[in-house]
Amino acid sequence: MAEKAVLYTVKPEWLTEYKSNELSSNFADSGIDPAEFMLEGRIDGVYKDGDTTVICEIKSADEHPASAAKAHYLQAAVYAFIESRELPADAKLRIDIIYGLYSDHDDLKIYSFAETPESVSRFLRPYAVRYGCFVRLMNVHNDRIRQQLRELPFIFDRFREGQRRLSVNVYNTLAPFDGSVLLCQAPTGIGKTAGTLYPALKAMRFSDGEKSAIFYFTARGEGARPPFDALKLAGQNAGELRYCVLTAKDKICSFEAAAGGSGNNRNFKCDPENCDAGREHYDRVDAAIQEAILGPERCFDRRFISVLARKHCVCPFELMLDLSEFCDVIICDYNYLFDPESFLRRYFEGKGGQFFFLIDEAHQLPDRVRSMYSAYLNASDFAKLAKGKKRLRIGKNCLKTAEFIEQGSDLLFEQGTDPCSKEPVPGGLLSKEFLQQLDQFTNAAAEYLESHENDALRLQYFDVLHFMKMHEVAKDGGFTLRTTGEEGDRTVSLVCIDPARIIHDKCALGRGTVLFSGSLLPANYYSGQLGYPDAPFVQFESPFPRENLLVLAATGFDTRYKYRADSYGRLAAFIVALGTALKKGNYIVYFNSYSYLESVLELIPEDFRDGCVFVQPRSSDAALRKEFLDGFRQEPDGLRLGFCVLGGNFSEGVDLPGTRLSGTIIVGTGLPQVGDNTELMRSYYESQQEGYGYNNAYFYPGINKVIQAAGRVIRTETDRGFVLLIDRRYRFYDHRAALPASWQLEAYSNEQKIIDRIVAFISQI
């Protein structure tokens, strides 16, 4: 491994139009168990330099990072081994690792290594020995876990009503390993976590030796707890069952070199070069992995991984990902499959494996994907970055980019394209000139950041890269491109309107997918949004007694936006009257927005408000969220009214069983606020099918929020409580028809009748 760094001021001729090639070969050595490995990869370039075969590995960075230098060489050495299989053992090889190719200056840094086929093979052998150790451990584990899964009984003593049918549907979808997809409407109480995980585990026993795993995707962190608990129970009868919970890098990292942590990943900066754990990670991580998989622990959660990473001084995030490859079930956020930046490349890029996807709270997925794939660039952000740098290359590029955005559609958009099209747009939506300018900005920013610390520029650099990547995705349709804002503060927005194609393509990476939720109605709306309009859709009724839930509608209130101000006083008086009549108990009042909540709250007398009205924290801080929910105690002595926002952190994913929550009051119909993006959605879907625009952009998403908030009340078969819907529109058929069939809605315009009905019902609890 004789290294010589060579600075090229002119790019070699072959680099002007290089083409990468797929390579594969066996690495055979009778002294290793297993004695043969399949090596695969994509070589960036190979050419002859006299009698020397040159293997080229191209890296996007302008300079090689010390923490990854060995890994970069090892990658290229694998390609050199494959390429030289037919050459004599003493043939001349050279490995060139190239940095700086993608900058717009001509300087290249090329690190060259003189090798022979024999020296490369000798270098790779210790790695093959180490890898062979892990392969043997995995083979033993796979044999044992398949046998245990064959004999695995149901996680609980018995199936709940409807749960067996759910499990059978899931099993029949997954067991063929043919990529089938199932959509399930499974309400609270049916046991959808166990009802999907158990059949997935039973089906996994048929995996044929390829890399296999069940991915359980959740919409938020709290969603990891139910599958985690279910797997813990399953592990009592399947001792080999390994599972892990993936945690975001900024949350699991505790090393000082990572600035700006605390869960805000835009401010988080991973710097392996200045991190004790990052610098030598690849030299130390094997020992950490071996300790984990040979030890007694079967659950690799955040606490376990953090302790192990500290012990071995390795990157906890990378260790977590490495350990996930030895797990049978991986619990993680939607991001790890659907996000274009943070999806798990080791699983979902390239050949793939035998993966099952269980996607919980699937009604949230379309909006999450829209958010992931939308991108925005603001002219004033670029102008601010140029301050003090106007004579520098980066400053000039910031100003030029801002100028493009300010001048609007004539310079931004490709002429003759439909800026809101479902159909593919081969040339893209942006003008070539603007794309070239964005490319020049990224090159200038990368060069500047090599020698300067500038967090704002670093974030803008990644925003531009994301924007350009999303423009490539947008060529296939379902996006819109527009400019908004006043002069001096214009924004160019690339908005994902229709996520169906993206969701479909991502789910197609699995050998079977189940998308399920407690509120996935109407079926035709969600099956279309999720990219599978023709997939089987199964619906289950709530297993809880209908008489345990009282559903009322107060139809004497008009909460529509233009009449909303007139409702503040009446609503405040009604809430006070109802709370006074109830005297004690835990209840939540949901409003369509924080401003609506505050407007009503201001009109509630202080003597009533103090001590019994508690407003949800605006912050998403986990500790504040827990503190708010902990206030809803079993068997309360007095009255507690939570004031929360519909569709927020406290209307979904909240579990308050028993008397911790005895009723919800939902003000309005949950309609999203009228805005640029929702209006674009309305126009888009209306153009696809007349009459669908309003429903798809406003009505169905709003009603879903109402159903989700109402679902907080009945959490177990013994719970009793009420749901009060406040809005005149619940008199109409279209609104009633969109509500769950199990709700026996009673509508009253007289407020006192509503209070009397609720008090009489609650008194029986």
CSV table of C-alpha atoms in Angstrom, one decimal, residues 35-342:
chain,number,residue,atom,x,y,z
A,35,ALA,CA,-14.3,-20.4,1.5
A,36,GLU,CA,-15.9,-18.3,-1.2
A,37,PHE,CA,-17.4,-14.8,-1.3
A,38,MET,CA,-19.1,-12.9,-4.1
A,39,LEU,CA,-17.6,-9.4,-4.6
A,40,GLU,CA,-19.7,-6.8,-6.4
A,41,GLY,CA,-19.4,-3.2,-7.1
A,42,ARG,CA,-19.4,-0.3,-9.6
A,43,ILE,CA,-16.0,0.7,-10.8
A,44,ASP,CA,-15.6,4.4,-11.8
A,45,GLY,CA,-12.9,3.9,-14.4
A,46,VAL,CA,-10.2,1.6,-15.7
A,47,TYR,CA,-7.6,2.2,-18.4
A,48,LYS,CA,-4.1,1.2,-19.5
A,49,ASP,CA,-1.0,3.4,-18.7
A,50,GLY,CA,1.7,1.5,-20.7
A,51,ASP,CA,2.0,-1.9,-19.1
A,52,THR,CA,0.1,-0.8,-16.0
A,53,THR,CA,-3.7,-1.4,-15.4
A,54,VAL,CA,-5.1,1.7,-13.6
A,55,ILE,CA,-8.1,1.4,-11.4
A,56,CYS,CA,-9.9,4.7,-10.6
A,57,GLU,CA,-12.2,5.5,-7.8
A,58,ILE,CA,-13.8,8.9,-7.9
A,59,LYS,CA,-14.9,10.8,-4.8
A,60,SER,CA,-17.1,13.8,-4.8
A,61,ALA,CA,-15.1,15.7,-2.2
A,62,ASP,CA,-12.3,18.1,-3.2
A,63,GLU,CA,-10.0,16.5,-0.6
A,64,HIS,CA,-9.8,13.1,1.0
A,65,PRO,CA,-11.0,12.9,4.6
A,66,ALA,CA,-8.6,11.2,7.0
A,67,SER,CA,-11.4,9.3,8.7
A,68,ALA,CA,-12.4,7.6,5.5
A,69,ALA,CA,-9.1,7.3,3.6
A,70,LYS,CA,-8.7,3.6,4.5
A,71,ALA,CA,-12.3,2.8,3.6
A,72,HIS,CA,-11.8,4.6,0.2
A,73,TYR,CA,-8.7,2.6,-0.5
A,74,LEU,CA,-10.3,-0.7,0.5
A,75,GLN,CA,-13.2,0.0,-1.8
A,76,ALA,CA,-10.9,0.6,-4.7
A,77,ALA,CA,-8.8,-2.5,-3.8
A,78,VAL,CA,-11.9,-4.7,-4.2
A,79,TYR,CA,-12.3,-3.3,-7.7
A,80,ALA,CA,-8.7,-3.9,-8.4
A,81,PHE,CA,-8.9,-7.5,-7.3
A,82,ILE,CA,-12.0,-8.1,-9.5
A,83,GLU,CA,-10.4,-6.4,-12.5
A,84,SER,CA,-7.1,-8.3,-12.2
A,85,ARG,CA,-8.4,-11.8,-11.8
A,86,GLU,CA,-7.2,-12.8,-15.3
A,87,LEU,CA,-3.8,-11.1,-14.9
A,88,PRO,CA,-0.5,-12.7,-13.8
A,89,ALA,CA,0.2,-12.4,-10.0
A,90,ASP,CA,3.1,-10.0,-10.6
A,91,ALA,CA,1.3,-7.8,-13.2
A,92,LYS,CA,1.5,-4.1,-12.6
A,93,LEU,CA,-1.6,-2.4,-11.1
A,94,ARG,CA,-2.1,1.2,-9.9
A,95,ILE,CA,-5.0,2.3,-7.8
A,96,ASP,CA,-5.9,6.0,-8.2
A,97,ILE,CA,-8.3,7.6,-5.8
A,98,ILE,CA,-9.4,10.9,-7.3
A,99,TYR,CA,-10.7,14.0,-5.4
A,100,GLY,CA,-11.9,17.3,-6.9
A,101,LEU,CA,-13.4,16.0,-10.2
A,102,TYR,CA,-16.7,17.7,-9.6
A,103,SER,CA,-15.3,21.1,-8.8
A,104,ASP,CA,-15.3,23.7,-11.6
A,105,HIS,CA,-11.6,24.3,-11.3
A,106,ASP,CA,-9.1,22.0,-13.0
A,107,ASP,CA,-7.0,21.0,-10.0
A,108,LEU,CA,-7.3,17.3,-9.1
A,109,LYS,CA,-5.8,15.5,-6.1
A,110,ILE,CA,-5.1,11.9,-7.0
A,111,TYR,CA,-3.7,9.5,-4.5
A,112,SER,CA,-1.9,6.6,-6.3
A,113,PHE,CA,-1.0,3.2,-5.0
A,114,ALA,CA,1.3,0.8,-6.8
A,115,GLU,CA,0.0,-2.8,-6.5
A,116,THR,CA,0.0,-6.2,-8.0
A,117,PRO,CA,-2.8,-8.8,-8.2
A,118,GLU,CA,-1.0,-10.8,-5.5
A,119,SER,CA,-0.5,-7.8,-3.2
A,120,VAL,CA,-4.2,-6.8,-3.5
A,121,SER,CA,-5.3,-10.3,-2.7
A,122,ARG,CA,-3.0,-10.4,0.3
A,123,PHE,CA,-4.3,-7.1,1.5
A,124,LEU,CA,-8.0,-8.2,1.2
A,125,ARG,CA,-7.5,-11.6,2.9
A,126,PRO,CA,-7.7,-10.4,6.6
A,127,TYR,CA,-10.9,-8.5,5.7
A,128,ALA,CA,-12.3,-11.6,4.2
A,129,VAL,CA,-11.4,-13.5,7.4
A,130,ARG,CA,-13.2,-11.0,9.5
A,131,TYR,CA,-16.2,-10.9,7.2
A,132,GLY,CA,-16.3,-14.7,7.2
A,133,CYS,CA,-16.7,-14.6,11.0
A,134,PHE,CA,-19.8,-12.5,10.8
A,135,VAL,CA,-21.2,-14.6,7.9
A,136,ARG,CA,-20.9,-17.7,10.0
A,137,LEU,CA,-22.6,-16.0,12.9
A,138,MET,CA,-25.4,-14.8,10.7
A,139,ASN,CA,-25.9,-18.2,9.1
A,140,VAL,CA,-26.2,-19.9,12.5
A,141,HIS,CA,-28.6,-17.1,13.6
A,142,ASN,CA,-30.7,-17.5,10.5
A,143,ASP,CA,-31.1,-21.2,10.9
A,144,ARG,CA,-32.1,-20.9,14.5
A,145,ILE,CA,-34.5,-18.0,14.0
A,146,ARG,CA,-36.3,-19.7,11.1
A,147,GLN,CA,-36.9,-22.8,13.3
A,148,GLN,CA,-38.1,-20.6,16.2
A,149,LEU,CA,-40.5,-18.6,13.9
A,150,ARG,CA,-42.0,-21.9,12.6
A,151,GLU,CA,-43.0,-22.8,16.1
A,152,LEU,CA,-43.8,-19.2,17.3
A,153,PRO,CA,-47.2,-19.0,19.0
A,154,PHE,CA,-49.3,-15.8,18.9
A,155,ILE,CA,-47.8,-13.0,21.0
A,156,PHE,CA,-50.8,-12.9,23.4
A,157,ASP,CA,-53.0,-15.6,24.9
A,158,ARG,CA,-55.8,-15.1,22.3
A,159,PHE,CA,-56.7,-13.1,19.3
A,160,ARG,CA,-59.0,-10.1,19.7
A,161,GLU,CA,-62.1,-9.8,17.6
A,162,GLY,CA,-61.1,-9.1,14.0
A,163,GLN,CA,-57.4,-9.6,14.8
A,164,ARG,CA,-57.1,-13.1,13.5
A,165,ARG,CA,-58.7,-12.0,10.2
A,166,LEU,CA,-56.3,-9.1,10.0
A,167,SER,CA,-53.3,-11.5,10.6
A,168,VAL,CA,-54.5,-13.9,7.9
A,169,ASN,CA,-54.8,-11.1,5.4
A,170,VAL,CA,-51.3,-9.8,6.3
A,171,TYR,CA,-49.8,-13.3,6.1
A,172,ASN,CA,-51.4,-14.1,2.7
A,173,THR,CA,-50.0,-10.8,1.4
A,174,LEU,CA,-46.4,-11.3,2.6
A,175,ALA,CA,-45.8,-15.1,2.5
A,176,PRO,CA,-45.4,-15.3,-1.3
A,177,PHE,CA,-42.5,-12.8,-1.3
A,178,ASP,CA,-43.8,-11.4,-4.6
A,179,GLY,CA,-44.2,-7.7,-3.7
A,180,SER,CA,-47.9,-7.8,-3.0
A,181,VAL,CA,-49.5,-4.8,-1.2
A,182,LEU,CA,-52.4,-4.6,1.3
A,183,LEU,CA,-54.2,-1.6,2.7
A,184,CYS,CA,-55.9,-2.0,6.1
A,185,GLN,CA,-58.4,0.2,7.9
A,186,ALA,CA,-57.8,-1.2,11.5
A,187,PRO,CA,-59.3,0.9,14.3
A,188,THR,CA,-58.0,1.2,17.8
A,189,GLY,CA,-58.6,-1.9,19.9
A,190,ILE,CA,-58.2,-4.5,17.1
A,191,GLY,CA,-54.5,-4.9,18.0
A,192,LYS,CA,-53.0,-3.9,14.7
A,193,THR,CA,-49.4,-3.9,16.0
A,194,ALA,CA,-49.5,-7.6,16.9
A,195,GLY,CA,-51.9,-8.3,14.1
A,196,THR,CA,-49.4,-7.2,11.5
A,197,LEU,CA,-46.0,-8.1,13.2
A,198,TYR,CA,-46.9,-11.7,14.1
A,199,PRO,CA,-47.9,-12.8,10.6
A,200,ALA,CA,-44.9,-11.0,9.2
A,201,LEU,CA,-42.7,-13.0,11.5
A,202,LYS,CA,-44.4,-16.2,10.5
A,203,ALA,CA,-44.0,-15.4,6.8
A,204,MET,CA,-40.3,-14.5,7.3
A,205,ARG,CA,-39.4,-18.1,8.0
A,206,PHE,CA,-39.7,-18.8,4.3
A,207,SER,CA,-36.8,-16.4,3.4
A,208,ASP,CA,-34.3,-18.3,1.4
A,209,GLY,CA,-31.0,-17.0,2.7
A,210,GLU,CA,-30.8,-13.6,1.2
A,211,LYS,CA,-30.5,-10.6,3.5
A,212,SER,CA,-34.0,-10.5,5.1
A,213,ALA,CA,-35.7,-8.3,7.6
A,214,ILE,CA,-39.1,-6.8,8.6
A,215,PHE,CA,-39.1,-3.0,8.6
A,216,TYR,CA,-41.8,-1.5,10.8
A,217,PHE,CA,-42.1,2.2,9.8
A,218,THR,CA,-43.7,4.7,12.1
A,219,ALA,CA,-44.8,8.3,11.6
A,220,ARG,CA,-43.3,9.6,14.9
A,221,GLY,CA,-40.9,8.5,17.7
A,222,GLU,CA,-43.8,7.5,20.0
A,223,GLY,CA,-45.0,5.1,17.4
A,224,ALA,CA,-42.0,2.8,18.1
A,225,ARG,CA,-43.2,1.8,21.6
A,226,PRO,CA,-46.1,-0.6,20.6
A,227,PRO,CA,-44.0,-2.7,18.1
A,228,PHE,CA,-41.1,-2.6,20.6
A,229,ASP,CA,-43.3,-4.0,23.4
A,230,ALA,CA,-44.8,-6.6,21.0
A,231,LEU,CA,-41.4,-7.9,20.0
A,232,LYS,CA,-40.3,-8.1,23.6
A,233,LEU,CA,-43.2,-10.5,24.2
A,234,ALA,CA,-42.5,-12.4,21.0
A,235,GLY,CA,-38.9,-12.8,22.1
A,236,GLN,CA,-40.1,-14.9,25.1
A,237,ASN,CA,-40.8,-17.7,22.6
A,238,ALA,CA,-38.2,-16.9,20.1
A,239,GLY,CA,-34.9,-16.3,22.0
A,240,GLU,CA,-32.9,-15.6,18.8
A,241,LEU,CA,-35.2,-12.8,17.7
A,242,ARG,CA,-33.1,-9.6,17.3
A,243,TYR,CA,-34.7,-6.2,16.8
A,244,CYS,CA,-33.6,-2.6,16.9
A,245,VAL,CA,-35.0,0.9,17.0
A,246,LEU,CA,-33.3,3.4,14.7
A,247,THR,CA,-32.7,6.8,16.2
A,248,ALA,CA,-31.9,10.0,14.3
A,249,LYS,CA,-28.2,10.9,14.2
A,250,ASP,CA,-28.6,14.2,16.0
A,251,LYS,CA,-30.4,12.5,18.9
A,252,ILE,CA,-28.2,9.5,19.4
A,253,CYS,CA,-24.9,11.3,19.1
A,254,SER,CA,-23.4,12.5,22.4
A,255,PHE,CA,-19.9,13.3,21.2
A,256,GLU,CA,-18.8,16.9,21.7
A,257,ALA,CA,-17.6,17.4,18.1
A,258,ALA,CA,-21.2,17.3,16.9
A,259,ALA,CA,-22.4,20.9,17.4
A,260,GLY,CA,-25.9,22.0,17.7
A,261,GLY,CA,-27.6,18.7,18.7
A,262,SER,CA,-30.7,18.4,20.8
A,263,GLY,CA,-32.8,17.0,18.0
A,264,ASN,CA,-32.6,19.9,15.6
A,265,ASN,CA,-31.0,18.3,12.7
A,266,ARG,CA,-30.6,21.4,10.6
A,267,ASN,CA,-28.2,22.7,13.2
A,268,PHE,CA,-26.5,19.4,13.8
A,269,LYS,CA,-23.1,19.1,12.2
A,270,CYS,CA,-21.4,15.7,12.1
A,271,ASP,CA,-17.6,16.2,11.8
A,272,PRO,CA,-15.8,12.9,11.7
A,273,GLU,CA,-12.4,14.6,11.3
A,274,ASN,CA,-12.6,16.3,14.7
A,275,CYS,CA,-14.5,13.5,16.5
A,276,ASP,CA,-12.6,10.9,18.6
A,277,ALA,CA,-15.3,8.4,17.7
A,278,GLY,CA,-15.4,9.2,14.0
A,279,ARG,CA,-11.7,9.3,13.2
A,280,GLU,CA,-11.0,5.7,14.1
A,281,HIS,CA,-14.5,4.3,13.7
A,282,TYR,CA,-13.8,1.7,11.0
A,283,ASP,CA,-10.8,0.3,13.0
A,284,ARG,CA,-12.9,-0.2,16.2
A,285,VAL,CA,-16.4,-1.0,15.1
A,286,ASP,CA,-15.9,-4.7,14.4
A,287,ALA,CA,-15.2,-5.4,18.1
A,288,ALA,CA,-18.3,-3.5,19.1
A,289,ILE,CA,-20.5,-5.4,16.6
A,290,GLN,CA,-19.0,-8.7,17.8
A,291,GLU,CA,-19.7,-7.9,21.4
A,292,ALA,CA,-23.3,-7.1,20.6
A,293,ILE,CA,-24.2,-10.1,18.5
A,294,LEU,CA,-22.4,-12.6,20.8
A,295,GLY,CA,-23.9,-11.1,23.9
A,296,PRO,CA,-27.2,-11.9,25.5
A,297,GLU,CA,-29.0,-8.7,24.5
A,298,ARG,CA,-31.5,-9.1,21.7
A,299,CYS,CA,-32.9,-5.6,21.6
A,300,PHE,CA,-30.5,-2.9,20.2
A,301,ASP,CA,-32.2,0.3,21.4
A,302,ARG,CA,-30.9,3.8,21.9
A,303,ARG,CA,-29.6,3.1,25.4
A,304,PHE,CA,-27.8,-0.1,24.5
A,305,ILE,CA,-26.1,1.4,21.5
A,306,SER,CA,-25.1,4.6,23.3
A,307,VAL,CA,-23.4,2.6,26.0
A,308,LEU,CA,-21.7,0.2,23.6
A,309,ALA,CA,-20.5,3.1,21.4
A,310,ARG,CA,-19.0,4.9,24.3
A,311,LYS,CA,-17.2,1.8,25.5
A,312,HIS,CA,-15.6,1.2,22.1
A,313,CYS,CA,-15.3,4.9,21.1
A,314,VAL,CA,-17.2,4.5,17.8
A,315,CYS,CA,-19.9,6.5,16.1
A,316,PRO,CA,-23.2,5.5,17.7
A,317,PHE,CA,-25.2,6.2,14.6
A,318,GLU,CA,-23.0,4.2,12.3
A,319,LEU,CA,-22.8,1.4,14.9
A,320,MET,CA,-26.6,1.4,15.1
A,321,LEU,CA,-26.9,1.0,11.3
A,322,ASP,CA,-24.3,-1.8,11.3
A,323,LEU,CA,-26.1,-3.7,14.1
A,324,SER,CA,-29.4,-3.3,12.2
A,325,GLU,CA,-27.9,-5.7,9.5
A,326,PHE,CA,-27.9,-8.4,12.2
A,327,CYS,CA,-31.5,-7.8,13.2
A,328,ASP,CA,-34.7,-9.6,12.1
A,329,VAL,CA,-37.0,-6.5,12.7
A,330,ILE,CA,-36.0,-2.9,12.3
A,331,ILE,CA,-38.3,-0.2,13.8
A,332,CYS,CA,-37.7,3.2,12.3
A,333,ASP,CA,-39.3,6.4,11.0
A,334,TYR,CA,-40.7,6.8,7.5
A,335,ASN,CA,-37.5,8.8,6.6
A,336,TYR,CA,-35.4,5.7,6.4
A,337,LEU,CA,-37.3,4.4,3.3
A,338,PHE,CA,-39.0,7.4,1.8
A,339,ASP,CA,-36.7,10.4,2.4
A,340,PRO,CA,-34.5,11.2,-0.7
A,341,GLU,CA,-31.6,12.2,1.5
A,342,SER,CA,-31.7,9.9,4.5
